[in-house]
Short mmCIF file of N, CA and C in Angstrom, two decimals:
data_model
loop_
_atom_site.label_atom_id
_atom_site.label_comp_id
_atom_site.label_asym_id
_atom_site.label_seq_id
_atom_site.Cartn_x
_atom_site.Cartn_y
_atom_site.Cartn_z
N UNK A 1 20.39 -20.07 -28.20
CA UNK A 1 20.96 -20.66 -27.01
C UNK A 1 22.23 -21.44 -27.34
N UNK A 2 22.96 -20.81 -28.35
CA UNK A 2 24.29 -21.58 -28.82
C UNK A 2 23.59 -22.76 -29.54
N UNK A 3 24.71 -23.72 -29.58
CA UNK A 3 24.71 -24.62 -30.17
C UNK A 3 23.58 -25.53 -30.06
N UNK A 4 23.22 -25.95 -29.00
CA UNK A 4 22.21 -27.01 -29.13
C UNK A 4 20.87 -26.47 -28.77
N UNK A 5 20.06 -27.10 -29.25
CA UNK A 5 18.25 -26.55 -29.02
C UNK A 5 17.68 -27.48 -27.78
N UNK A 6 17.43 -26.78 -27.37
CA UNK A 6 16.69 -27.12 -25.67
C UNK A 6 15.09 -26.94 -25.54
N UNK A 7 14.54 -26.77 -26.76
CA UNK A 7 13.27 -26.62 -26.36
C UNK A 7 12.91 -28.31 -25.82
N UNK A 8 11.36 -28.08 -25.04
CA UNK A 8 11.25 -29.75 -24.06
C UNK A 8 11.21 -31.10 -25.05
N UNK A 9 10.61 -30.48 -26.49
CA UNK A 9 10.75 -32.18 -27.32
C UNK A 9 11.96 -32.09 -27.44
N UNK A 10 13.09 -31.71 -27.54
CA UNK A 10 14.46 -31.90 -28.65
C UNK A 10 15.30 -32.11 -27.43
N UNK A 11 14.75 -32.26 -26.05
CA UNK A 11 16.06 -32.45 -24.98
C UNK A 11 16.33 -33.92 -24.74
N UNK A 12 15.51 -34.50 -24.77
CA UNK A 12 15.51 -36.20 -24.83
C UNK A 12 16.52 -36.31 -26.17
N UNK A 13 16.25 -36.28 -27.64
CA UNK A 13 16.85 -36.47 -28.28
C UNK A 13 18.21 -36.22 -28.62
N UNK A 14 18.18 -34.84 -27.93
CA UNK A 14 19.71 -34.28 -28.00
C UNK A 14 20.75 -35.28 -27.46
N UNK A 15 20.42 -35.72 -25.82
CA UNK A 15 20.63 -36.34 -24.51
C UNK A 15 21.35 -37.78 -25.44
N UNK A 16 20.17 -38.24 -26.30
CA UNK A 16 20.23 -39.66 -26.39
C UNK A 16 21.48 -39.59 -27.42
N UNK A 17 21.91 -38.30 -28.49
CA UNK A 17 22.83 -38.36 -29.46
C UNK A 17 24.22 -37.86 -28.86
N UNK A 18 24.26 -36.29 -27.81
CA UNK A 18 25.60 -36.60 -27.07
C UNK A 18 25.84 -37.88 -26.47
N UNK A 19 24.84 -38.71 -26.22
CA UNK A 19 25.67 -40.24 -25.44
C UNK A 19 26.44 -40.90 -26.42
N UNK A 20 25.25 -41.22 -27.85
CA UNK A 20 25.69 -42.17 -29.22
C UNK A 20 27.06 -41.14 -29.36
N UNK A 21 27.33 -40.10 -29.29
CA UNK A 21 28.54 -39.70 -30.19
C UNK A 21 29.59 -39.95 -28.77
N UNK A 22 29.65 -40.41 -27.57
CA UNK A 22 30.25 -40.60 -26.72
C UNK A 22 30.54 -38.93 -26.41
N UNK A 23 30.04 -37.58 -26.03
CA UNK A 23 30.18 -36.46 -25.71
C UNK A 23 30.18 -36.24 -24.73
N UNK A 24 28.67 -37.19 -23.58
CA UNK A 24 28.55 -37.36 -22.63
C UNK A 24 28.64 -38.25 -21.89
N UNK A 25 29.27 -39.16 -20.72
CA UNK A 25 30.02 -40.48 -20.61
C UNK A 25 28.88 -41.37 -19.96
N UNK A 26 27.45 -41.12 -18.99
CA UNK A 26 26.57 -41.50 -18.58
C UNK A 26 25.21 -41.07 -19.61
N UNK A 27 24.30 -41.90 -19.31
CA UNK A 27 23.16 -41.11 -19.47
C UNK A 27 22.31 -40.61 -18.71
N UNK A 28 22.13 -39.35 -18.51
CA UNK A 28 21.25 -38.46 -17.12
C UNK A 28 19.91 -39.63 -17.14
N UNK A 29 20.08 -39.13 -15.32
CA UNK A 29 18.71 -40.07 -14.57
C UNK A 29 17.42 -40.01 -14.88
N UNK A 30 16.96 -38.72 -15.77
CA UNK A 30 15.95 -38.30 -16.06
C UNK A 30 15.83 -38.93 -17.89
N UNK A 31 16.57 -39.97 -18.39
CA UNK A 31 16.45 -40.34 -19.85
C UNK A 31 15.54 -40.86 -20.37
N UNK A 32 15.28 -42.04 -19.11
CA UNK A 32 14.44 -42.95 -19.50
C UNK A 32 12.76 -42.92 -19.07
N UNK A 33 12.88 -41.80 -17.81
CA UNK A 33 11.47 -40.95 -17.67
C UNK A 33 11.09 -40.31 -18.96
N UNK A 34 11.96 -39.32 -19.54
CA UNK A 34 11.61 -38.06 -20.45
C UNK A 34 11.02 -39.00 -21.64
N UNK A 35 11.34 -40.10 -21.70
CA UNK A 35 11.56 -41.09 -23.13
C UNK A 35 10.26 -41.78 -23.10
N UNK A 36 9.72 -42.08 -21.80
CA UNK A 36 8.45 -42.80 -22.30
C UNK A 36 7.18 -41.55 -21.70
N UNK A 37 7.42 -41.19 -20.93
CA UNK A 37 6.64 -39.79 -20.69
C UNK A 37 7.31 -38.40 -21.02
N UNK A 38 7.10 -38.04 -22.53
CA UNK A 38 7.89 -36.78 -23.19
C UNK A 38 6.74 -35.44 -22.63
N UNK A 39 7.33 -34.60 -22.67
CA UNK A 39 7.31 -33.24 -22.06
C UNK A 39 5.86 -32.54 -22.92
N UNK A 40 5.83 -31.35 -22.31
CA UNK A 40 4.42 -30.56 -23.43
C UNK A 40 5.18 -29.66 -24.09
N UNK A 41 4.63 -29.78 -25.02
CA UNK A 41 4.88 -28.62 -26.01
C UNK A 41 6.05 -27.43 -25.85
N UNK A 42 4.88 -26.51 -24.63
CA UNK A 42 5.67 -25.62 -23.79
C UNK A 42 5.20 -25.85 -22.70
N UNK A 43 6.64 -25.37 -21.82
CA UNK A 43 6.72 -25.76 -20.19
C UNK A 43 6.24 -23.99 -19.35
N UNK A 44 5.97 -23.03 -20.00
CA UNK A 44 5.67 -22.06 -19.37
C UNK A 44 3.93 -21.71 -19.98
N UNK A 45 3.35 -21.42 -19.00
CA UNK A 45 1.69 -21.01 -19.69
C UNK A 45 1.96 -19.89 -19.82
N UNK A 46 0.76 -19.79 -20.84
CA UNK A 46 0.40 -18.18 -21.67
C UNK A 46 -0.27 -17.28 -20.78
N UNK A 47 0.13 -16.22 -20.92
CA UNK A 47 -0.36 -15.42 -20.16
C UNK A 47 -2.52 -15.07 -20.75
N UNK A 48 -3.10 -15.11 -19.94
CA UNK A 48 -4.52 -14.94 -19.77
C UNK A 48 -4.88 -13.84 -20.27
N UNK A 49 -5.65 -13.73 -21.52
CA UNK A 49 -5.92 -12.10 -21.36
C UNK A 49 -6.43 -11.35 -20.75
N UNK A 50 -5.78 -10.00 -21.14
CA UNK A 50 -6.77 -8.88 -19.82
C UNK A 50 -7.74 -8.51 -20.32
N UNK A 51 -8.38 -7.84 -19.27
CA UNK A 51 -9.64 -7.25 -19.67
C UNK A 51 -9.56 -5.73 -20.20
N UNK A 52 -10.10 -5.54 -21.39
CA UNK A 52 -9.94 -4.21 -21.81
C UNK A 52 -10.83 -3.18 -20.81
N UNK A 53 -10.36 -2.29 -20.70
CA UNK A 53 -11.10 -0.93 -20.19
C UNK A 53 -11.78 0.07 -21.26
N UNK A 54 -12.77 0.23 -20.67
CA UNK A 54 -14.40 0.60 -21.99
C UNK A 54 -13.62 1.80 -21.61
N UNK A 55 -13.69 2.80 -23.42
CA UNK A 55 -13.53 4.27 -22.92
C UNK A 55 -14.57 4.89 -22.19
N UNK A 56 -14.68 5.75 -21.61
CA UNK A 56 -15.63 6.42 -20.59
C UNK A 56 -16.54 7.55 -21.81
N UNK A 57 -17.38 7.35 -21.44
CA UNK A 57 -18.14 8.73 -22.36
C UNK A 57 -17.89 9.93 -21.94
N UNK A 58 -18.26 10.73 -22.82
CA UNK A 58 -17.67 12.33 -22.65
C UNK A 58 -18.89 13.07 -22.06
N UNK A 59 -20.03 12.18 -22.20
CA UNK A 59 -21.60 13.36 -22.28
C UNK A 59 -22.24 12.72 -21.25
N UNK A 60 -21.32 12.10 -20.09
CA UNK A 60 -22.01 11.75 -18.90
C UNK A 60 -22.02 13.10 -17.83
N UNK A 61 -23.12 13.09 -17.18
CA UNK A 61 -23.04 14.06 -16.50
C UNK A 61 -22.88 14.09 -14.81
N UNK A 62 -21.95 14.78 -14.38
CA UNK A 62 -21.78 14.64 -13.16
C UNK A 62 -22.93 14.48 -12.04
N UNK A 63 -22.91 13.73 -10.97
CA UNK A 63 -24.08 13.49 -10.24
C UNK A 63 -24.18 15.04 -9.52
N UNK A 64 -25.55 15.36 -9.14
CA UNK A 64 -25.80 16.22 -8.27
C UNK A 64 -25.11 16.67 -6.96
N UNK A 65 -25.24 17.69 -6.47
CA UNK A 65 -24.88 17.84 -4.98
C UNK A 65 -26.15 17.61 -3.97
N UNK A 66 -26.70 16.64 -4.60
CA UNK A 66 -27.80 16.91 -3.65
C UNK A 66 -27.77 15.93 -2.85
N UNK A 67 -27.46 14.70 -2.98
CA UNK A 67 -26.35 13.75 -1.90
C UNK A 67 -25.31 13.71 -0.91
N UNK A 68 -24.77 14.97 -0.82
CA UNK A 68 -23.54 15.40 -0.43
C UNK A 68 -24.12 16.14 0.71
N UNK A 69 -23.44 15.98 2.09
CA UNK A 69 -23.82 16.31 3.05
C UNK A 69 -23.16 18.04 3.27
N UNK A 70 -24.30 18.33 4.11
CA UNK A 70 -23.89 20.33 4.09
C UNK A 70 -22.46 20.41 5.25
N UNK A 71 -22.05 21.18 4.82
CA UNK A 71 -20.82 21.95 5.39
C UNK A 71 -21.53 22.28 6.92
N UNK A 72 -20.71 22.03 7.63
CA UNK A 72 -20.91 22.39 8.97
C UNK A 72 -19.89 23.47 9.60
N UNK A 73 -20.72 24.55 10.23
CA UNK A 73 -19.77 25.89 10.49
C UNK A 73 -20.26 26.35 11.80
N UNK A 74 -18.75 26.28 12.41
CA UNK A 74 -19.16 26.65 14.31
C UNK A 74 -18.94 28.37 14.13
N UNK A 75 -18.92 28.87 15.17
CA UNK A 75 -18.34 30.21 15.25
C UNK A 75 -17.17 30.36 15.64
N UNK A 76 -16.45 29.17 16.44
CA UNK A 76 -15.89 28.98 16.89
C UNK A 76 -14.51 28.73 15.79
N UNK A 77 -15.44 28.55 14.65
CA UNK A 77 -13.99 28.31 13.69
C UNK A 77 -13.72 29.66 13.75
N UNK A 78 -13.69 30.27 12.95
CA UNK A 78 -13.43 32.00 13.25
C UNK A 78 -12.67 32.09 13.85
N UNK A 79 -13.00 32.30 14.92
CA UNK A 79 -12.09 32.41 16.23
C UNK A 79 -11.33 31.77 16.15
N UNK A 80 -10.91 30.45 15.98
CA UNK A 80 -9.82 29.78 16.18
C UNK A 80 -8.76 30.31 14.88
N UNK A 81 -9.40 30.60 13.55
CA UNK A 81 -8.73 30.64 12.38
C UNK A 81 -7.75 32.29 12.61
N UNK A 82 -8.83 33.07 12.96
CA UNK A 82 -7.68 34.32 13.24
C UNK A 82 -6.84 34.22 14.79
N UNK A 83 -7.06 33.18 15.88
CA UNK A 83 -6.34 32.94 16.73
C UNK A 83 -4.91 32.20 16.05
N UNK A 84 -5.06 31.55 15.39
CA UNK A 84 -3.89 30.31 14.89
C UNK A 84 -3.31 31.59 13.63
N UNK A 85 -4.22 32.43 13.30
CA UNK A 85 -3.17 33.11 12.09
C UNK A 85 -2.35 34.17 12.81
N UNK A 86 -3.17 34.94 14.25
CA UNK A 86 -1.86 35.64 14.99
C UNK A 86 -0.85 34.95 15.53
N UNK A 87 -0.91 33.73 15.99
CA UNK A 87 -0.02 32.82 17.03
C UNK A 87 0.15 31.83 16.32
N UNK A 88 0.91 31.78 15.06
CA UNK A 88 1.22 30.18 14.11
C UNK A 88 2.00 29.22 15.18
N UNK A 89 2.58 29.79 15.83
CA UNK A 89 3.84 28.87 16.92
C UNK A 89 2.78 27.68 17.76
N UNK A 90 1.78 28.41 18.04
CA UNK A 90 1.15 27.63 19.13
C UNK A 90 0.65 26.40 18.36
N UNK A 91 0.18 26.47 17.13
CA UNK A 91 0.34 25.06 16.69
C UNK A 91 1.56 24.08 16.86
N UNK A 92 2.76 24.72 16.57
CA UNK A 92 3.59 24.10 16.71
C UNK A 92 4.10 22.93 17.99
N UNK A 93 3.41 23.49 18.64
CA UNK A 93 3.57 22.85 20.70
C UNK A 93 2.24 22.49 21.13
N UNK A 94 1.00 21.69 20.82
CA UNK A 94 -0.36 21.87 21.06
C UNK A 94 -0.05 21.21 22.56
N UNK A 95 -1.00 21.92 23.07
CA UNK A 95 -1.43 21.21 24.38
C UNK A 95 -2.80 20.84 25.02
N UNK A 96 -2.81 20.19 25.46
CA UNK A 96 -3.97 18.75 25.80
C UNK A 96 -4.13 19.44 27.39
N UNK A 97 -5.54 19.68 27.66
CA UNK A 97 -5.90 19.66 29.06
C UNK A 97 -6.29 18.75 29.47
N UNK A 98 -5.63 17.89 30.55
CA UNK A 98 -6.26 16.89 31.28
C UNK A 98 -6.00 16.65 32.25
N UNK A 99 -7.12 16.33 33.05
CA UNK A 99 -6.52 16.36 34.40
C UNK A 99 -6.38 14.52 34.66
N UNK A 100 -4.94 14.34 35.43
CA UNK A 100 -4.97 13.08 35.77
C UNK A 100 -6.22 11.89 36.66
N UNK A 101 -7.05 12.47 37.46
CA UNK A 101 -8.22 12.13 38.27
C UNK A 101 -9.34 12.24 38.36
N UNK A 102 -9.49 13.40 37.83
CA UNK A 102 -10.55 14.79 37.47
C UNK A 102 -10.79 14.98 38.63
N UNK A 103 -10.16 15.35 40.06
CA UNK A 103 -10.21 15.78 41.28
C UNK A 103 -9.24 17.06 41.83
N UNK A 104 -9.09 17.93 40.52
CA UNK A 104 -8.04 19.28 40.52
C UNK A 104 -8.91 20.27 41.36
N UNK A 105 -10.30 20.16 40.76
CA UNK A 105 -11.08 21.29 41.61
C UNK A 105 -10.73 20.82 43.02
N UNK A 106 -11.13 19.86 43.46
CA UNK A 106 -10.77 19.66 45.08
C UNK A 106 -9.67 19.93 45.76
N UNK A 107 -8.58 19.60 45.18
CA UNK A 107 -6.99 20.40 45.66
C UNK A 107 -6.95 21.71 44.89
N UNK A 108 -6.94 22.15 44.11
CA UNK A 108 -6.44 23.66 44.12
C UNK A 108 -7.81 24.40 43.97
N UNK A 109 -7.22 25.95 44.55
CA UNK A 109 -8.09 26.62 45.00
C UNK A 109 -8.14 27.54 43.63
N UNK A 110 -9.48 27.51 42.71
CA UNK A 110 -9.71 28.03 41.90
C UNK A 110 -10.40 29.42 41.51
N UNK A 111 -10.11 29.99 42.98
CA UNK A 111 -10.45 31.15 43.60
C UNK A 111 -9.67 32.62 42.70
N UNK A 112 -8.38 31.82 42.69
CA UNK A 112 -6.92 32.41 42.92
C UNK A 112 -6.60 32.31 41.14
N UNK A 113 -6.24 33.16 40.29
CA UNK A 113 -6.18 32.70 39.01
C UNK A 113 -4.38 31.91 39.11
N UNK A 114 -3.78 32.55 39.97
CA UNK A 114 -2.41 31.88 39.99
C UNK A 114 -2.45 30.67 40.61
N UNK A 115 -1.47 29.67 40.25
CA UNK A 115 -1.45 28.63 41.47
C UNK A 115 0.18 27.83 41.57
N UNK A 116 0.46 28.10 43.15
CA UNK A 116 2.53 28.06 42.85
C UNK A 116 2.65 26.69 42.50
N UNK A 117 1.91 25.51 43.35
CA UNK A 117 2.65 24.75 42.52
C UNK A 117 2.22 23.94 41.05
N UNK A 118 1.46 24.39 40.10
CA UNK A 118 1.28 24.61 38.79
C UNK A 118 1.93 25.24 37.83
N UNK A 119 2.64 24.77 37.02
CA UNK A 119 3.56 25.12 36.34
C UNK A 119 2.49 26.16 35.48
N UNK A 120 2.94 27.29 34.66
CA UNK A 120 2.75 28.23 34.05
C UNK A 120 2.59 27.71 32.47
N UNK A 121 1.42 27.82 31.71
CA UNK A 121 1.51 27.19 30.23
C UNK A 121 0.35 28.17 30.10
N UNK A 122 0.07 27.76 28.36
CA UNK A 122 -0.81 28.75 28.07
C UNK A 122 -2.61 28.22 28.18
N UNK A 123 -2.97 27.14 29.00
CA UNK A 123 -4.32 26.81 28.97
C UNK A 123 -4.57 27.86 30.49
#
């Protein structure tokens, strides 16, 4: 650190010899604190040790599947899986049926597969 040593015992002393050699023209406010209550050792703590990590054994054996809950299979996947592999797009745009009221059956006539004022989509 250049010239002078700054560790916390040697800063009081330093302090008190730039004054005696006239280097420094006051003596800092902190002289006569540091002088009757001197500093520790070191001003930064040691770091704590860590905890080591145990190597893992090699001849453990994986738990069973017999905990593991079964696969669940509609028919419906199927269907959907070769629907989505002819028509990839339609993922792209999904659409949500919902009706705002749930009172659609009562206004439109579901007689009729067309309906004019219903816009045209693919549900």
């Amino acid at each position: 650190m250049g010239r002078y040593d700054f560790r916390p015992l040697r800063v009081y002393q330093t302090a008190s010899q730039l004054y005696a050699s006239e280097r420094i023209k006051n003596v800092p406010s902190w002289h006569e604190v540091v002088g009757t209550v001197p500093p520790a050792q070191t001003l930064v703590r040691t770091q704590p040790l860590q905890h080591q990590e145990r190597p893992r054994r090699s001849n453990v054996r994986k738990p069973s599947k017999l905990f593991q809950p079964q696969r669940v299979v509609y028919e419906e996947d199927s269907l959907r899986k070769e629907f989505f592999g002819d028509h990839p797009w339609e993922l792209a745009r999904p659409r949500v049926v919902l009706e705002n009221d749930g009172k659609d059956a009562e206004r439109k006539d579901w007689s009729l597969v067309s309906q004019p004022d219903r816009p045209i989509d693919g549900e």
